[in-house]
Amino acid sequence: MLTACHANTHRRSLIVFAVSVCVLVAVSAAACLVGSSSVGPGDLWALVTGSELSAPARNILLNVRLPRVASALLAGGALAVSGAVIQAVLDNPMASPNIIGINSGAGLAVLVVGALAPALMFLAPLAAFLGAVVSALLIFALSFGAQASRLTVVLAGIAISTIFGAGMNAVLIMAPDAYVNASGFLVGGLAGVTLRTLLAPACYILVALPLALLFAGRLNLMALGDERAHSLGMRVKAARIHFLVISALLAGAAVSFAGLLGFVGLIVPHLVRFFVGHDNRVVLPLSMLVGAAFVTACDMVSRVLFAPYELPVGITMAFLGGPFFIYLIVKRRGYSDARS
Amino acid sequence: MRGHDPGVKRAAAVALATEQPSAIEYRGVGFSYDRRSFIESFDLSIVPGCVTGIIGPNGCGKSTLVKMAAGYLKPQAGEVLVDGRPTLGYRPKERARRLALLTQTGRCPSMTVEALVACGRYPHQSHQGSLDEAGRAVVMEAMSLCGVEMFRDHDVGLLSGGERQRAFVAMTIAQATSIIALDEPTTYLDVHACHDIMRLLRELKSADNKTILVILHDLDLALRYCDRIAVMSKGTLALEGTVDKVVASGVIEEVFKVRVQLNAPPAGSVNGVSYSLFPRF
């Protein structure tokens, strides 16, 4: 009976995985088809299988829909995994890349490059990564230099986030042309992303994601606390810096093209844990799938809701995700993320 | 966790064990928090194959001592040897294959009992993947030894205090080290759960010849179940020796300001003697 019970936990994770993959594929396909100009499922199928396709349909799919869907998938997957990693590393369910200032560090770096050296905008992903790492290391120094409590870490993060946020607004006021579509950048939006601008951040993300997933088991050890992890033979400080840099890489790359998409990094890991528990070897890959599907779906909605106008995806995400997150918090029973 | 009289085999074990080199050795160790000298020129040898209890009033440096052995805290003077080598000279995983430290229960992680116990296998894995067949067997054995295998799929946080502590001890056992240090493993446990843990420690010692170092606040438990006792007072070692020697010396009376009275067991009891303490004011 015990083995049966054990097998059930395993099977549950597998089912959730399978469902997530199906949802992700369905959402991606739908997002390729939905939009102001009509493209049919047949056209998409023809593109996938490489058969004959009308030139306008091909053009729309390759140059409009595909970059859009790819950017939503990448941003969602990267930010959700980044959030899951940060929550585990800081042992803090309230943490996420936007709350502890990683996103705003990356955002400020992008805007500063845009204002001072617009010609170097191709370096935006690198700048975003550096900004994110600076924030992450600041948090690290603040929280572990002073043996700070989990609340202190979040408060320090909010302070850092506020400072960098003020920096971003200052840049935008003094150099209004620093960034095209700056209002979309501040709430997070995917309008205007092309395959070319997506290339560099995509490489960052595709390197960092496997690194995060591969070492997910170590995050479980960190949940035991520093002393216990140390006595199990883990180099806790080194591991913590390693994970913070990976999550900064993920969040920075996403912010460089998608702007300050915050919410996904906070709610997706919580949503995933609600269904499959706290084993990070399951939570991380599932967060990637669910985060990608969530942002893609929200982006699709924000394109069609007020067509021909479109909302930045960050707004739709907050409107859809916010109430759902509140529902989860209120409804959870037996689900605990913040046991002290 | 079968019952046995802890007092019986004590003398023989002690005589045998003193022939070997120390499991943990403190050599002139000094340690201070915030530049205030706390532990000074501290010397102590932990006899292998024994259950050694460390007792002492609050804040006398007991936890600091075991954390230095595990390399978590670095002494400012002197050195700590584990199995004859400086503990800081070991690679972290190598040290964790020799010495396991169960720290005081702080935050309770959100994971199943089996996942928790499997964490104990970390120093034996080259990378953190899934366990191999042998590793799984060790985890199962540790769980059944501690009597938590029926909770293997339960969340650690949903267990009672005694069950949770046994799960943590199981994790420590899964580490398969020859030395196990435990920092107040019986805190917050009811009487029976305390005795359960202490019996388990004795069983580990006698079955696998492990060296057990255990910090205890409950003097009765310490004197009943340990082979040897180290009494600490304000960062110094007051006395280390066999239980009988320590009790006879009167050091406990002095350090804890209590009178110790030895009670014979009631007729038919297999629990050996007990100790009552009467505070002096």
GROMACS .gro file of N, CA and C in nm, chain A residues 2-3 5-7 9 91-92 147 150 214-218 220-221 223-224 226-235 277-279 281 334 336-340, chain B residues 67 70-72 91-93 95-96 99 101-111 114 116 119-120 122-123 128-130 149-150 152-153 155 157 168 171 175:
model
  234
    2LEU      N    1   0.197   0.115   0.076
    2LEU     CA    2   0.289   0.230   0.081
    2LEU      C    3   0.348   0.257  -0.057
    3THR      N    4   0.389   0.149  -0.124
    3THR     CA    5   0.449   0.167  -0.257
    3THR      C    6   0.345   0.223  -0.352
    5CYS      N    7   0.104   0.423  -0.276
    5CYS     CA    8   0.092   0.565  -0.242
    5CYS      C    9   0.208   0.642  -0.304
    6HIS      N   10   0.328   0.582  -0.291
    6HIS     CA   11   0.447   0.645  -0.345
    6HIS      C   12   0.434   0.660  -0.496
    7ALA      N   13   0.387   0.553  -0.559
    7ALA     CA   14   0.371   0.556  -0.704
    7ALA      C   15   0.271   0.664  -0.744
    9THR      N   16   0.219   0.961  -0.604
    9THR     CA   17   0.283   1.092  -0.607
    9THR      C   18   0.356   1.109  -0.739
   91ASP      N   19   1.510   3.082   0.021
   91ASP     CA   20   1.421   3.011   0.111
   91ASP      C   21   1.306   3.104   0.150
   92ASN      N   22   1.246   3.166   0.048
   92ASN     CA   23   1.153   3.272   0.076
   92ASN      C   24   1.042   3.275  -0.028
  147GLN      N   25   2.318   3.801   0.829
  147GLN     CA   26   2.232   3.694   0.880
  147GLN      C   27   2.087   3.741   0.889
  150ARG      N   28   1.415   3.641   0.678
  150ARG     CA   29   1.355   3.633   0.546
  150ARG      C   30   1.275   3.758   0.514
  214LEU      N   31   1.938   2.127  -1.430
  214LEU     CA   32   2.033   2.020  -1.401
  214LEU      C   33   2.066   2.014  -1.252
  215PHE      N   34   2.077   2.131  -1.189
  215PHE     CA   35   2.118   2.135  -1.049
  215PHE      C   36   2.001   2.157  -0.954
  216ALA      N   37   1.881   2.133  -1.003
  216ALA     CA   38   1.762   2.161  -0.921
  216ALA      C   39   1.763   2.084  -0.789
  217GLY      N   40   1.823   1.964  -0.790
  217GLY     CA   41   1.825   1.884  -0.669
  217GLY      C   42   1.895   1.954  -0.553
  218ARG      N   43   1.997   2.034  -0.586
  218ARG     CA   44   2.068   2.105  -0.480
  218ARG      C   45   1.980   2.205  -0.409
  220ASN      N   46   1.685   2.159  -0.324
  220ASN     CA   47   1.613   2.086  -0.218
  220ASN      C   48   1.694   2.085  -0.090
  221LEU      N   49   1.824   2.066  -0.104
  221LEU     CA   50   1.912   2.062   0.013
  221LEU      C   51   1.912   2.198   0.084
  223ALA      N   52   1.675   2.394   0.118
  223ALA     CA   53   1.553   2.412   0.197
  223ALA      C   54   1.572   2.362   0.340
  224LEU      N   55   1.677   2.284   0.364
  224LEU     CA   56   1.703   2.233   0.500
  224LEU      C   57   1.764   2.341   0.588
  226ASP      N   58   2.100   2.650   0.611
  226ASP     CA   59   2.243   2.656   0.584
  226ASP      C   60   2.323   2.552   0.662
  227GLU      N   61   2.297   2.542   0.792
  227GLU     CA   62   2.379   2.453   0.875
  227GLU      C   63   2.363   2.308   0.831
  228ARG      N   64   2.238   2.269   0.807
  228ARG     CA   65   2.215   2.130   0.767
  228ARG      C   66   2.275   2.102   0.631
  229ALA      N   67   2.257   2.195   0.537
  229ALA     CA   68   2.313   2.175   0.403
  229ALA      C   69   2.464   2.166   0.410
  230HIS      N   70   2.524   2.251   0.494
  230HIS     CA   71   2.669   2.247   0.510
  230HIS      C   72   2.713   2.112   0.565
  231SER      N   73   2.644   2.063   0.667
  231SER     CA   74   2.691   1.938   0.728
  231SER      C   75   2.662   1.818   0.637
  232LEU      N   76   2.584   1.838   0.531
  232LEU     CA   77   2.569   1.731   0.431
  232LEU      C   78   2.677   1.740   0.324
  233GLY      N   79   2.768   1.836   0.339
  233GLY     CA   80   2.881   1.842   0.246
  233GLY      C   81   2.859   1.936   0.129
  234MET      N   82   2.768   2.031   0.144
  234MET     CA   83   2.742   2.124   0.036
  234MET      C   84   2.820   2.254   0.061
  235ARG      N   85   2.876   2.311  -0.047
  235ARG     CA   86   2.936   2.444  -0.035
  235ARG      C   87   2.823   2.544  -0.053
  277GLY      N   88   0.380   1.978  -0.513
  277GLY     CA   89   0.466   1.977  -0.395
  277GLY      C   90   0.593   2.057  -0.417
  278HIS      N   91   0.694   2.029  -0.334
  278HIS     CA   92   0.808   2.120  -0.326
  278HIS      C   93   0.938   2.065  -0.383
  279ASP      N   94   0.936   1.947  -0.444
  279ASP     CA   95   1.060   1.893  -0.499
  279ASP      C   96   1.103   1.976  -0.619
  281ARG      N   97   1.322   1.941  -0.836
  281ARG     CA   98   1.351   1.871  -0.961
  281ARG      C   99   1.224   1.860  -1.045
  334GLY      N  100  -0.385   2.289   0.351
  334GLY     CA  101  -0.283   2.185   0.355
  334GLY      C  102  -0.164   2.222   0.269
  336SER      N  103   0.133   2.462   0.226
  336SER     CA  104   0.203   2.563   0.304
  336SER      C  105   0.334   2.594   0.237
  337ASP      N  106   0.364   2.720   0.222
  337ASP     CA  107   0.489   2.756   0.158
  337ASP      C  108   0.578   2.833   0.254
  338ALA      N  109   0.520   2.877   0.363
  338ALA     CA  110   0.595   2.969   0.448
  338ALA      C  111   0.599   2.920   0.592
  339ARG      N  112   0.614   2.790   0.607
  339ARG     CA  113   0.617   2.738   0.742
  339ARG      C  114   0.745   2.782   0.812
  340SER      N  115   0.732   2.837   0.930
  340SER     CA  116   0.854   2.877   1.001
  340SER      C  117   0.865   2.803   1.133
  407LYS      N  118   2.969   2.263   1.595
  407LYS     CA  119   2.971   2.330   1.465
  407LYS      C  120   3.115   2.347   1.416
  410ALA      N  121   3.220   2.024   1.257
  410ALA     CA  122   3.163   2.006   1.124
  410ALA      C  123   3.217   2.109   1.025
  411GLY      N  124   3.307   2.196   1.071
  411GLY     CA  125   3.366   2.294   0.981
  411GLY      C  126   3.274   2.410   0.949
  412TYR      N  127   3.162   2.419   1.018
  412TYR     CA  128   3.069   2.529   0.990
  412TYR      C  129   3.121   2.659   1.051
  431ARG      N  130   3.771   1.796   0.205
  431ARG     CA  131   3.674   1.851   0.110
  431ARG      C  132   3.536   1.834   0.175
  432PRO      N  133   3.441   1.927   0.147
  432PRO     CA  134   3.314   1.923   0.220
  432PRO      C  135   3.243   1.788   0.216
  433LYS      N  136   3.238   1.726   0.098
  433LYS     CA  137   3.167   1.598   0.090
  433LYS      C  138   3.244   1.487   0.161
  435ARG      N  139   3.430   1.526   0.427
  435ARG     CA  140   3.402   1.540   0.569
  435ARG      C  141   3.263   1.487   0.602
  436ALA      N  142   3.170   1.514   0.514
  436ALA     CA  143   3.032   1.473   0.539
  436ALA      C  144   3.015   1.321   0.528
  439LEU      N  145   3.164   1.257   0.922
  439LEU     CA  146   3.095   1.316   1.036
  439LEU      C  147   2.961   1.373   0.992
  441LEU      N  148   2.630   1.589   1.126
  441LEU     CA  149   2.587   1.676   1.235
  441LEU      C  150   2.438   1.704   1.220
  442LEU      N  151   2.364   1.671   1.322
  442LEU     CA  152   2.222   1.708   1.324
  442LEU      C  153   2.208   1.832   1.411
  443THR      N  154   2.183   1.945   1.348
  443THR     CA  155   2.173   2.069   1.424
  443THR      C  156   2.035   2.078   1.488
  444GLN      N  157   2.020   2.177   1.574
  444GLN     CA  158   1.891   2.194   1.640
  444GLN      C  159   1.784   2.223   1.536
  445THR      N  160   1.666   2.166   1.556
  445THR     CA  161   1.561   2.182   1.458
  445THR      C  162   1.522   2.329   1.447
  446GLY      N  163   1.539   2.384   1.329
  446GLY     CA  164   1.497   2.521   1.306
  446GLY      C  165   1.373   2.518   1.220
  447ARG      N  166   1.387   2.571   1.097
  447ARG     CA  167   1.275   2.567   1.006
  447ARG      C  168   1.254   2.426   0.954
  448CYS      N  169   1.128   2.394   0.937
  448CYS     CA  170   1.097   2.261   0.888
  448CYS      C  171   1.078   2.268   0.736
  449PRO      N  172   1.155   2.191   0.660
  449PRO     CA  173   1.142   2.199   0.515
  449PRO      C  174   1.011   2.138   0.467
  450SER      N  175   0.964   2.182   0.352
  450SER     CA  176   0.844   2.123   0.294
  450SER      C  177   0.886   2.012   0.199
  451MET      N  178   0.896   1.890   0.253
  451MET     CA  179   0.925   1.777   0.166
  451MET      C  180   0.877   1.651   0.235
  454GLU      N  181   1.062   1.068   0.296
  454GLU     CA  182   1.158   0.995   0.215
  454GLU      C  183   1.256   1.091   0.145
  456LEU      N  184   1.343   1.380   0.253
  456LEU     CA  185   1.432   1.433   0.357
  456LEU      C  186   1.545   1.335   0.386
  459CYS      N  187   1.814   1.314   0.137
  459CYS     CA  188   1.912   1.422   0.140
  459CYS      C  189   2.042   1.376   0.207
  460GLY      N  190   2.030   1.282   0.299
  460GLY     CA  191   2.147   1.230   0.368
  460GLY      C  192   2.246   1.162   0.275
  462TYR      N  193   2.350   1.285  -0.004
  462TYR     CA  194   2.416   1.385  -0.089
  462TYR      C  195   2.568   1.368  -0.094
  463PRO      N  196   2.635   1.352   0.022
  463PRO     CA  197   2.783   1.342   0.014
  463PRO      C  198   2.832   1.217  -0.058
  468GLN      N  199   2.387   1.559  -0.806
  468GLN     CA  200   2.258   1.542  -0.742
  468GLN      C  201   2.155   1.490  -0.841
  469GLY      N  202   2.156   1.358  -0.860
  469GLY     CA  203   2.056   1.299  -0.946
  469GLY      C  204   1.965   1.213  -0.862
  470SER      N  205   1.904   1.112  -0.924
  470SER     CA  206   1.823   1.022  -0.844
  470SER      C  207   1.916   0.916  -0.783
  489GLU      N  208   0.924   0.459   0.844
  489GLU     CA  209   0.898   0.418   0.706
  489GLU      C  210   0.749   0.428   0.671
  490MET      N  211   0.662   0.420   0.773
  490MET     CA  212   0.519   0.434   0.741
  490MET      C  213   0.480   0.577   0.706
  492ARG      N  214   0.668   0.765   0.499
  492ARG     CA  215   0.762   0.806   0.395
  492ARG      C  216   0.703   0.905   0.294
  493ASP      N  217   0.573   0.897   0.270
  493ASP     CA  218   0.513   0.990   0.175
  493ASP      C  219   0.447   1.109   0.243
  495ASP      N  220   0.431   1.467   0.447
  495ASP     CA  221   0.510   1.589   0.457
  495ASP      C  222   0.571   1.596   0.597
  497GLY      N  223   0.646   1.837   0.776
  497GLY     CA  224   0.583   1.936   0.861
  497GLY      C  225   0.455   1.888   0.928
  508PHE      N  226   1.459   1.329   1.101
  508PHE     CA  227   1.587   1.397   1.086
  508PHE      C  228   1.704   1.306   1.127
  511MET      N  229   1.775   1.087   0.843
  511MET     CA  230   1.856   1.153   0.741
  511MET      C  231   2.004   1.146   0.779
  515GLN      N  232   2.341   0.922   0.602
  515GLN     CA  233   2.471   0.978   0.564
  515GLN      C  234   2.583   0.875   0.582
   0.00000   0.00000   0.00000
